[in-house]
Coordinates of N, CA and C in Angstrom, one line a residue:
M206 N -4.5 -20.1 27.1 CA -3.0 -19.7 27.1 C -2.7 -19.1 28.4
N207 N -1.7 -19.1 29.1 CA -1.3 -18.5 30.3 C -0.9 -17.0 30.1
L208 N -1.6 -16.1 30.8 CA -1.5 -14.7 30.4 C 0.1 -14.5 30.6
G209 N 0.7 -15.0 31.8 CA 2.1 -14.8 32.1 C 3.0 -15.1 31.1
A210 N 2.6 -15.9 30.1 CA 3.4 -16.2 28.9 C 3.5 -15.4 27.9
L211 N 2.7 -14.2 27.8 CA 2.6 -13.3 26.8 C 3.7 -12.5 26.8
K212 N 4.2 -12.0 25.7 CA 5.3 -11.1 25.7 C 5.0 -9.8 26.4
G213 N 6.0 -9.1 27.0 CA 5.8 -7.9 27.8 C 5.2 -6.8 27.1
S214 N 5.3 -6.6 25.9 CA 4.7 -5.5 25.1 C 3.2 -5.6 24.8
V215 N 2.7 -7.0 25.1 CA 1.5 -7.3 24.7 C 0.5 -7.4 26.1
R216 N 1.3 -7.7 27.1 CA 0.4 -8.0 28.4 C -0.5 -6.9 28.8
P217 N 0.0 -5.6 28.7 CA -1.0 -4.5 29.0 C -2.3 -4.6 28.3
L218 N -2.3 -5.1 27.1 CA -3.6 -5.1 26.2 C -4.5 -6.2 27.0
F219 N -4.2 -6.9 27.7 CA -4.9 -8.0 28.3 C -5.2 -7.8 29.8
E220 N -4.5 -6.9 30.3 CA -4.6 -6.7 31.8 C -5.6 -5.8 32.2
A221 N -6.7 -6.4 33.0 CA -7.7 -5.5 33.4 C -7.4 -4.3 34.3
G222 N -7.7 -3.2 34.4 CA -7.5 -2.2 35.2 C -6.3 -1.2 34.5
S223 N -5.7 -1.5 33.5 CA -4.5 -0.8 33.0 C -5.1 0.4 32.3
P224 N -4.5 1.5 32.2 CA -5.1 2.7 31.4 C -5.3 2.2 30.0
L225 N -4.3 1.6 29.4 CA -4.4 1.2 28.0 C -5.6 0.3 27.9
R226 N -6.0 -0.6 28.7 CA -7.1 -1.4 28.6 C -8.4 -0.6 28.7
R227 N -8.5 0.4 29.5 CA -9.7 1.3 29.6 C -9.8 1.9 28.2
R228 N -8.8 2.3 27.6 CA -9.1 3.0 26.3 C -9.6 2.0 25.5
F229 N -9.4 0.8 25.4 CA -9.9 -0.2 24.5 C -11.3 -0.5 24.9
E230 N -11.6 -0.4 26.2 CA -13.0 -0.7 26.4 C -13.9 0.4 26.0
E231 N -13.4 1.7 25.9 CA -14.1 2.7 25.4 C -14.3 2.6 24.0
L232 N -13.3 2.0 23.3 CA -13.4 1.8 21.7 C -14.3 0.7 21.5
A233 N -14.3 -0.4 22.4 CA -15.2 -1.6 22.3 C -16.7 -1.1 22.4
E234 N -16.9 -0.2 23.3 CA -18.4 0.4 23.4 C -18.8 1.1 22.1
N235 N -17.9 1.9 21.6 CA -18.2 2.6 20.5 C -18.4 1.8 19.4
L236 N -17.6 0.8 19.1 CA -17.7 -0.2 18.0 C -19.2 -0.9 18.1
L237 N -19.5 -1.5 19.4 CA -20.7 -2.1 19.5 C -22.0 -1.3 19.4
S238 N -21.8 0.2 19.4 CA -23.0 0.9 19.2 C -23.2 1.1 17.8
R239 N -22.4 0.6 16.9 CA -22.6 0.7 15.4 C -23.3 -0.7 14.8
E240 N -24.1 -0.5 13.8 CA -24.6 -1.6 13.4 C -23.6 -2.6 12.6
S241 N -22.5 -1.9 12.1 CA -21.5 -2.8 11.2 C -20.4 -3.2 12.1
S242 N -20.8 -4.1 13.0 CA -19.7 -4.6 14.0 C -19.7 -6.0 14.1
G243 N -20.1 -6.6 12.9 CA -19.9 -8.1 13.0 C -18.5 -8.8 12.6
C244 N -18.1 -8.5 11.4 CA -16.9 -8.9 10.7 C -16.1 -7.5 10.3
V245 N -15.1 -7.2 11.2 CA -14.6 -5.8 10.8 C -13.1 -6.0 10.4
V246 N -12.8 -5.4 9.3 CA -11.3 -5.4 8.7 C -10.6 -4.2 9.4
V247 N -9.5 -4.4 9.9 CA -8.7 -3.5 10.6 C -7.4 -3.2 9.7
T248 N -7.3 -2.0 9.3 CA -6.0 -1.7 8.5 C -5.5 -0.3 8.8
G249 N -4.4 0.0 8.3 CA -3.7 1.2 8.6 C -3.2 1.8 7.3
P250 N -2.9 3.2 7.2 CA -2.1 3.7 6.0 C -1.0 3.2 5.6
E251 N -0.2 2.6 6.7 CA 1.1 2.1 6.3 C 1.7 1.2 7.5
R252 N 2.6 0.5 7.3 CA 3.1 -0.5 8.3 C 3.6 0.3 9.5
G253 N 3.3 -0.2 10.6 CA 3.7 0.3 11.7 C 2.8 1.1 12.7
A254 N 1.5 1.1 11.9 CA 0.3 1.9 12.6 C -0.1 1.2 14.0
G255 N 0.0 -0.2 14.1 CA -0.3 -0.8 15.2 C -1.7 -1.6 15.1
C256 N -1.9 -2.0 13.9 CA -3.2 -2.7 13.6 C -3.4 -4.1 14.5
T257 N -2.2 -4.8 14.6 CA -2.3 -5.9 15.5 C -2.5 -5.7 16.8
S258 N -1.8 -4.7 17.3 CA -2.0 -4.4 18.8 C -3.6 -4.0 19.1
V259 N -4.0 -3.1 18.1 CA -5.5 -2.6 18.2 C -6.4 -3.8 18.2
C260 N -6.2 -4.8 17.3 CA -6.9 -6.0 17.2 C -7.0 -6.8 18.5
L261 N -5.8 -7.0 19.1 CA -5.8 -7.8 20.4 C -6.4 -7.0 21.6
G262 N -6.1 -5.7 21.8 CA -6.7 -4.9 22.7 C -8.1 -4.7 22.6
L263 N -8.6 -4.5 21.4 CA -10.0 -4.3 21.2 C -10.8 -5.6 21.4
G264 N -10.1 -7.0 21.1 CA -10.6 -8.2 21.3 C -10.8 -8.6 22.6
A265 N -9.6 -8.2 23.4 CA -9.6 -8.6 24.9 C -10.7 -7.7 25.6
A266 N -10.8 -6.5 25.2 CA -11.8 -5.6 25.8 C -13.2 -6.3 25.6
L267 N -13.5 -6.7 24.3 CA -14.7 -7.1 24.1 C -15.2 -8.3 25.0
A268 N -14.1 -9.2 24.9 CA -14.2 -10.4 25.8 C -14.5 -10.2 27.2
S269 N -13.8 -9.0 27.8 CA -14.1 -8.7 29.2 C -15.4 -8.3 29.4
M270 N -16.0 -7.7 28.4 CA -17.4 -7.1 28.5 C -18.5 -8.3 28.2
G271 N -17.9 -9.6 28.2 CA -18.8 -10.8 28.0 C -19.2 -11.0 26.6
R272 N -18.4 -10.4 25.5 CA -18.6 -10.6 24.3 C -17.7 -11.6 23.8
R273 N -18.2 -12.5 22.9 CA -17.3 -13.6 22.3 C -16.5 -13.0 20.9
A274 N -15.4 -12.9 21.0 CA -14.7 -12.2 19.9 C -13.6 -13.0 19.4
A275 N -13.2 -12.7 18.1 CA -12.1 -13.3 17.5 C -11.2 -12.4 16.7
V276 N -10.0 -12.7 16.6 CA -9.0 -12.0 15.8 C -8.3 -13.0 14.9
V277 N -8.4 -12.6 13.6 CA -7.7 -13.5 12.6 C -6.8 -12.7 11.9
D278 N -5.6 -13.3 11.9 CA -4.6 -12.6 11.0 C -4.7 -12.9 9.5
C279 N -5.0 -11.9 8.7 CA -5.3 -12.0 7.3 C -4.1 -11.3 6.5
N280 N -3.1 -11.1 7.1 CA -1.9 -10.4 6.4 C -1.0 -11.5 6.1
L281 N -1.4 -12.3 5.1 CA -0.6 -13.4 4.6 C 0.8 -13.0 4.3
A282 N 1.1 -11.9 3.6 CA 2.5 -11.4 3.2 C 3.4 -11.1 4.5
E283 N 2.7 -10.5 5.6 CA 3.6 -10.1 6.6 C 2.8 -10.4 7.9
P284 N 2.7 -11.7 8.3 CA 1.9 -12.1 9.5 C 2.5 -11.5 10.8
Q285 N 1.7 -11.1 11.6 CA 2.3 -10.5 13.0 C 1.6 -11.1 14.1
L286 N 0.3 -11.5 14.1 CA -0.3 -12.0 15.3 C 0.6 -13.0 16.1
H287 N 1.0 -14.0 15.4 CA 1.6 -15.0 16.1 C 2.9 -14.6 16.7
R288 N 3.6 -13.6 16.1 CA 5.0 -13.1 16.6 C 4.7 -12.1 18.0
M289 N 3.5 -11.4 17.8 CA 3.2 -10.6 19.0 C 2.8 -11.5 20.2
L290 N 2.4 -12.5 20.0 CA 2.0 -13.6 21.1 C 3.2 -14.5 21.4
G291 N 4.2 -14.4 20.7 CA 5.4 -15.3 20.9 C 5.0 -16.7 20.6
E292 N 4.2 -17.1 19.6 CA 3.7 -18.4 19.3 C 4.3 -18.9 18.0
P293 N 4.2 -20.2 17.7 CA 4.4 -20.7 16.4 C 3.3 -20.4 15.4
N294 N 3.4 -20.7 14.1 CA 2.6 -20.2 13.2 C 2.4 -21.7 12.3
F295 N 2.2 -22.7 12.9 CA 2.0 -24.0 12.2 C 0.7 -24.1 11.6
V296 N -0.4 -23.6 12.1 CA -1.6 -23.9 11.5 C -2.5 -22.4 11.9
G297 N -3.5 -22.2 10.8 CA -4.2 -21.1 11.1 C -5.2 -20.8 9.9
L298 N -5.3 -19.6 9.4 CA -6.4 -19.3 8.4 C -6.1 -20.1 7.2
T299 N -4.8 -20.3 6.7 CA -4.6 -21.1 5.4 C -4.9 -22.5 5.5
S300 N -4.8 -23.0 6.9 CA -5.2 -24.5 7.0 C -6.7 -24.6 6.8
A301 N -7.5 -23.6 7.3 CA -8.8 -23.6 7.1 C -9.2 -23.5 5.7
L302 N -8.6 -22.7 4.9 CA -8.8 -22.6 3.5 C -8.5 -23.8 2.8
A303 N -7.5 -24.6 3.1 CA -7.2 -25.7 2.5 C -7.9 -27.0 2.9
G304 N -8.6 -27.0 4.0 CA -9.1 -28.2 4.5 C -10.6 -28.0 4.8
E305 N -11.1 -28.9 5.6 CA -12.7 -28.8 5.7 C -13.2 -28.5 7.1
K306 N -12.2 -28.3 8.0 CA -12.6 -28.1 9.4 C -12.8 -26.5 9.5
P307 N -13.8 -26.1 10.3 CA -14.2 -24.6 10.6 C -12.9 -23.9 11.0
L308 N -12.9 -22.5 10.7 CA -11.6 -21.8 11.2 C -11.3 -21.8 12.7
E309 N -12.4 -21.9 13.4 CA -12.3 -21.9 14.9 C -11.3 -23.1 15.3
H310 N -11.4 -24.1 14.6 CA -10.6 -25.2 14.9 C -9.2 -24.9 15.0
Y311 N -8.7 -24.0 14.2 CA -7.2 -23.6 13.9 C -6.8 -22.5 14.9
G312 N -7.6 -22.0 15.8 CA -7.3 -21.0 16.8 C -7.3 -21.5 18.2
H313 N -7.0 -20.5 19.0 CA -7.2 -20.9 20.6 C -7.5 -19.7 21.2
E314 N -8.1 -19.7 22.5 CA -8.4 -18.7 23.2 C -7.2 -18.1 23.9
A315 N -6.9 -16.9 23.7 CA -5.7 -16.2 24.4 C -6.1 -15.9 25.7
V316 N -7.4 -15.4 25.9 CA -8.0 -15.1 27.3 C -9.4 -15.6 27.0
P317 N -10.1 -16.0 28.2 CA -11.4 -16.6 28.0 C -12.4 -15.5 27.2
G318 N -12.9 -16.1 26.0 CA -13.8 -15.4 25.1 C -13.1 -14.7 24.0
L319 N -11.8 -14.7 23.9 CA -11.1 -14.2 22.8 C -10.3 -15.3 22.1
L320 N -10.8 -15.6 20.7 CA -10.2 -16.5 19.9 C -9.0 -15.8 19.1
V321 N -8.0 -16.3 18.9 CA -6.9 -15.9 18.1 C -6.7 -16.9 17.1
V322 N -6.4 -16.5 15.8 CA -6.2 -17.2 14.6 C -5.0 -16.8 13.8
P323 N -3.8 -17.2 13.9 CA -2.8 -16.9 13.0 C -3.0 -17.2 11.6
T324 N -2.2 -16.8 10.8 CA -2.3 -17.1 9.4 C -2.1 -18.5 8.9
G325 N -1.2 -19.2 9.8 CA -0.9 -20.6 9.2 C 0.2 -20.4 8.1
P326 N 0.6 -21.6 7.8 CA 1.7 -21.5 6.6 C 1.4 -20.6 5.4
V327 N 2.4 -19.7 5.2 CA 2.1 -18.8 4.2 C 2.4 -19.2 2.8
P328 N 1.3 -19.1 2.0 CA 1.5 -19.8 0.5 C 2.3 -18.8 -0.3
A329 N 2.7 -19.4 -1.4 CA 3.4 -18.6 -2.4 C 2.7 -17.6 -3.0
D330 N 1.3 -17.8 -3.1 CA 0.4 -16.8 -3.8 C -0.7 -16.3 -2.9
P331 N -0.2 -15.5 -1.8 CA -1.2 -15.0 -0.8 C -2.2 -14.2 -1.3
D332 N -2.2 -13.5 -2.4 CA -3.3 -12.6 -2.8 C -4.5 -13.6 -3.4
S333 N -4.2 -14.6 -4.0 CA -5.1 -15.6 -4.6 C -6.0 -16.2 -3.4
Q334 N -5.3 -16.4 -2.3 CA -6.0 -17.0 -1.2 C -6.9 -16.0 -0.5
I335 N -6.6 -14.7 -0.5 CA -7.6 -13.7 0.0 C -8.7 -13.3 -0.8
E336 N -8.4 -13.5 -2.2 CA -9.3 -13.1 -3.2 C -10.4 -14.2 -3.4
S337 N -10.2 -15.4 -2.8 CA -11.2 -16.4 -3.1 C -12.6 -16.1 -2.2
Q338 N -13.7 -16.6 -2.7 CA -14.9 -16.6 -2.2 C -15.0 -17.5 -0.9
R339 N -14.1 -18.6 -0.9 CA -13.9 -19.5 0.3 C -13.6 -18.7 1.5
F340 N -12.5 -17.9 1.1 CA -11.9 -16.8 2.2 C -13.0 -16.2 2.9
V341 N -14.0 -15.6 2.3 CA -15.0 -14.9 2.7 C -16.0 -15.7 3.6
E342 N -16.2 -16.9 3.1 CA -17.1 -17.9 3.8 C -16.4 -18.4 4.9
V343 N -15.1 -18.8 4.8 CA -14.5 -19.4 6.0 C -14.5 -18.4 7.2
V344 N -14.2 -17.1 6.9 CA -13.9 -16.2 8.1 C -15.4 -15.8 8.5
S345 N -16.4 -15.6 7.7 CA -17.6 -15.2 8.0 C -18.4 -16.4 8.9
G346 N -17.9 -17.6 8.7 CA -18.4 -18.9 9.6 C -18.0 -18.6 10.9
L347 N -17.0 -17.8 11.3 CA -16.8 -17.5 12.6 C -17.9 -16.9 13.4
R348 N -18.9 -16.2 12.6 CA -19.9 -15.5 13.4 C -21.0 -16.4 13.9
E349 N -21.0 -17.7 13.7 CA -21.7 -18.7 14.4 C -21.4 -18.9 15.8
S350 N -20.3 -18.6 16.1 CA -19.9 -18.7 17.6 C -19.2 -17.4 18.2
R351 N -18.9 -16.4 17.3 CA -18.2 -15.2 17.8 C -19.2 -14.0 17.3
E352 N -19.3 -13.1 18.4 CA -20.2 -11.9 18.1 C -19.5 -10.7 17.3
V353 N -18.1 -10.7 17.5 CA -17.5 -9.7 16.7 C -16.2 -10.5 16.3
V354 N -15.7 -10.3 14.9 CA -14.6 -10.9 14.4 C -13.8 -9.8 13.8
L355 N -12.5 -9.6 14.2 CA -11.7 -8.6 13.8 C -10.7 -9.2 12.9
L356 N -10.4 -8.6 11.6 CA -9.5 -9.1 10.6 C -8.2 -8.2 10.7
D357 N -7.2 -8.8 11.0 CA -5.9 -8.1 10.8 C -5.5 -8.0 9.5
A358 N -5.7 -7.0 8.8 CA -5.5 -7.0 7.5 C -4.2 -6.3 7.0
P359 N -3.8 -6.5 5.8 CA -2.6 -5.6 5.2 C -3.0 -4.2 5.3
V360 N -1.9 -3.3 4.8 CA -2.2 -1.9 4.8 C -3.2 -1.7 3.7
A361 N -3.7 -0.5 4.0 CA -5.0 0.1 3.3 C -4.9 -0.1 1.8
A362 N -3.7 0.2 1.2 CA -3.6 -0.1 -0.3 C -3.9 -1.5 -0.7
G363 N -3.6 -2.5 0.3 CA -3.8 -3.9 0.1 C -5.3 -4.3 0.1
V364 N -5.9 -3.5 1.1 CA -7.4 -3.8 1.3 C -8.1 -3.3 0.2
L365 N -7.7 -2.1 -0.4 CA -8.3 -1.6 -1.6 C -8.1 -2.4 -2.8
D366 N -7.1 -3.1 -2.9 CA -6.8 -4.0 -4.0 C -7.6 -5.4 -3.9
S367 N -8.1 -5.6 -2.8 CA -8.8 -6.7 -2.5 C -10.3 -6.6 -2.5
A368 N -11.1 -7.1 -3.4 CA -12.5 -6.9 -3.2 C -13.1 -7.6 -2.0
A369 N -12.6 -8.7 -1.7 CA -13.0 -9.4 -0.5 C -12.8 -8.7 0.7
L370 N -11.7 -8.2 1.0 CA -11.5 -7.3 2.2 C -12.1 -6.0 2.2
S371 N -12.2 -5.4 1.2 CA -12.9 -4.1 1.0 C -14.4 -4.1 1.1
H372 N -15.0 -5.2 0.5 CA -16.3 -5.2 0.3 C -17.1 -6.5 0.7
G373 N -16.1 -7.5 1.3 CA -16.7 -8.8 1.7 C -17.2 -8.9 3.2
F374 N -16.9 -7.8 3.9 CA -17.4 -8.0 5.3 C -18.1 -6.8 5.8
D375 N -18.4 -6.4 6.9 CA -19.2 -5.5 7.4 C -18.9 -4.1 7.3
G376 N -17.3 -3.9 7.5 CA -16.9 -2.5 7.4 C -15.5 -2.5 7.6
V377 N -14.9 -1.4 7.6 CA -13.5 -1.2 7.8 C -13.1 -0.4 8.9
L378 N -12.1 -0.5 9.8 CA -11.7 0.3 10.8 C -10.2 0.7 10.5
L379 N -10.0 2.0 10.4 CA -8.8 2.4 10.1 C -7.9 2.9 11.2
V380 N -6.7 2.4 11.3 CA -5.9 2.8 12.6 C -4.7 3.7 11.9
V381 N -4.6 4.9 12.5 CA -3.4 5.9 12.3 C -2.6 5.9 13.5
H382 N -1.4 6.1 13.5 CA -0.6 6.3 14.5 C -0.2 7.8 14.9
A383 N -0.4 8.1 16.1 CA -0.1 9.5 16.4 C 1.0 10.3 16.1
T384 N 2.0 9.4 16.3 CA 3.4 9.9 16.0 C 4.1 9.5 14.7
R385 N 3.6 8.4 14.1 CA 4.2 7.8 12.9 C 3.4 8.1 11.6
T386 N 2.2 8.3 11.6 CA 1.4 8.5 10.4 C 1.4 10.0 10.1
A387 N 1.7 10.4 8.9 CA 1.7 11.8 8.5 C 0.1 12.1 8.2
K388 N -0.2 13.4 8.8 CA -1.7 13.7 8.6 C -2.0 13.6 7.2
R389 N -1.3 14.1 6.2 CA -1.5 14.0 4.8 C -1.8 12.7 4.4
L390 N -1.1 11.6 4.9 CA -1.2 10.3 4.4 C -2.5 9.8 5.2
A391 N -2.9 10.1 6.4 CA -4.1 9.6 6.9 C -5.4 10.2 6.2
R392 N -5.2 11.5 5.8 CA -6.4 12.1 5.0 C -6.6 11.4 3.6
E393 N -5.5 11.1 3.0 CA -5.4 10.6 1.7 C -6.0 9.2 1.7
T394 N -5.6 8.4 2.7 CA -6.1 7.1 2.9 C -7.6 7.0 3.2
T395 N -8.1 7.9 4.2 CA -9.4 8.1 4.3 C -10.3 8.3 3.0
D396 N -9.9 9.3 2.4 CA -10.5 9.8 1.0 C -10.4 8.6 0.1
S397 N -9.4 7.7 0.0 CA -9.4 6.7 -0.8 C -10.3 5.7 -0.5
L398 N -10.4 5.2 0.7 CA -11.4 4.2 1.1 C -12.8 4.7 0.9
L399 N -13.0 6.0 1.4 CA -14.5 6.5 1.1 C -14.7 6.6 -0.6
E400 N -13.9 7.0 -1.3 CA -14.1 7.1 -2.6 C -14.4 5.6 -3.4
A401 N -13.8 4.6 -2.8 CA -14.0 3.3 -3.3 C -15.3 2.6 -2.8
G402 N -16.0 3.4 -2.0 CA -17.4 2.9 -1.5 C -17.2 2.1 -0.3
V403 N -16.0 2.1 0.4 CA -15.7 1.1 1.6 C -16.6 1.7 2.6
N404 N -17.2 0.8 3.6 CA -18.1 1.1 4.6 C -16.9 1.5 5.7
L405 N -16.4 2.7 5.9 CA -15.6 3.1 6.8 C -16.2 3.3 8.2
I406 N -16.2 2.5 9.2 CA -17.0 2.5 10.3 C -16.2 3.4 11.5
G407 N -15.0 3.7 11.3 CA -14.2 4.7 12.2 C -12.9 4.7 12.0
V408 N -12.1 5.6 12.7 CA -10.7 5.8 12.7 C -10.3 5.8 14.1
V409 N -9.3 5.0 14.3 CA -8.7 4.8 15.6 C -7.3 5.5 15.8
L410 N -7.0 6.4 16.6 CA -5.8 7.0 16.8 C -5.0 6.4 18.0
N411 N -4.0 5.7 17.3 CA -3.1 4.7 18.0 C -1.8 5.5 18.6
G412 N -1.3 5.1 19.7 CA 0.0 5.6 20.1 C -0.2 7.0 20.7
V413 N -1.3 7.5 21.4 CA -1.4 8.8 22.1 C -0.8 8.6 23.3
P414 N 0.2 9.6 23.4 CA 0.9 9.5 24.8 C 0.0 9.7 26.1
E415 N 0.3 9.0 27.0 CA -0.5 8.8 28.2 C -0.7 10.3 28.8
G416 N -2.0 10.5 29.1 CA -2.3 11.9 29.6 C -2.7 13.0 28.5
A417 N -2.4 12.6 27.3 CA -2.7 13.6 26.3 C -4.2 13.6 25.9
E418 N -4.7 14.6 25.8 CA -6.1 14.8 25.5 C -6.5 14.8 24.0
R419 N -7.3 14.0 23.6 CA -7.8 13.9 22.3 C -9.3 13.9 22.3
R420 N -10.1 14.7 21.7 CA -11.6 14.7 21.5 C -12.0 14.4 20.2
G421 N -13.0 13.6 20.0 CA -13.7 13.5 18.8 C -13.0 12.3 18.1
E422 N -12.2 11.6 18.7 CA -11.4 10.5 17.9 C -11.5 9.3 18.8
G423 N -11.3 8.1 18.0 CA -11.1 6.9 18.8 C -9.6 6.9 19.3
R424 N -9.4 6.3 20.4 CA -8.0 6.1 20.9 C -7.6 4.8 21.2
A425 N -6.5 4.5 21.1 CA -6.0 3.2 21.7 C -4.4 3.4 21.9

C-alpha cells in the first residue's frame, strides 16, 4: 500500500523519525523484552482509548526493527482497522474462519513487514465467531510467518466475556487514554483482568501530550 494514501491521522504512526513513532519504538522494545510477546490481545477499558492506533503504531515500529508483525481486527461488533486505513472491508478474519485459506491470505502489508487484516464481512452472531476454537487456531497460524501478532480486540469487558481472547493467546496489553479514561475505571479494569487470571503483560498510556513527562508507564 502506498504510504501517501493513508489517512492523515494515521500517517504519523508509520513515518520514521516522528516523535510519535519514537514512542512506539520504545514500546516495541519493551514488548520484545517480555516472554509473552507472540500473540497479544490489545484492549481498553472503554471505547476511544485508541487500541487500533496503538496496534498500528506498535506494528509499524516492530516492522521498522526488522520484526515481521501483524495486526488483526478482532472487534467484529465495531471494526475500526479498515476505517483508519481508509480501505474497504470485503475480506478478512471472517473470510478465513469460513474458508480454508490461511489468515495471511486475507490481509496485506501496510508497510514492509507489517500485515494488516480487517474483520471482513461482519456476521450476525459475532460472539460465536470469536468463541470458536477455529478462531484461536486461525489467528495463531499467523505465528508461522509473523513474529508478533497484535489483536485489535473489543473493550476489556468483551475480552473478559471471551475465553478465547482472555486466555487463548499469550497475553493482554491494556490501553488507557491519558485524558479520556478515568483513573478509577483504569484501576477497576486492571483489577478485573488480574482477578480473572488474565496474563496482563503491560499497560499503555495513550494520548500523552507531546513534551509531557511520564515515568514508569508505557506511552504511545
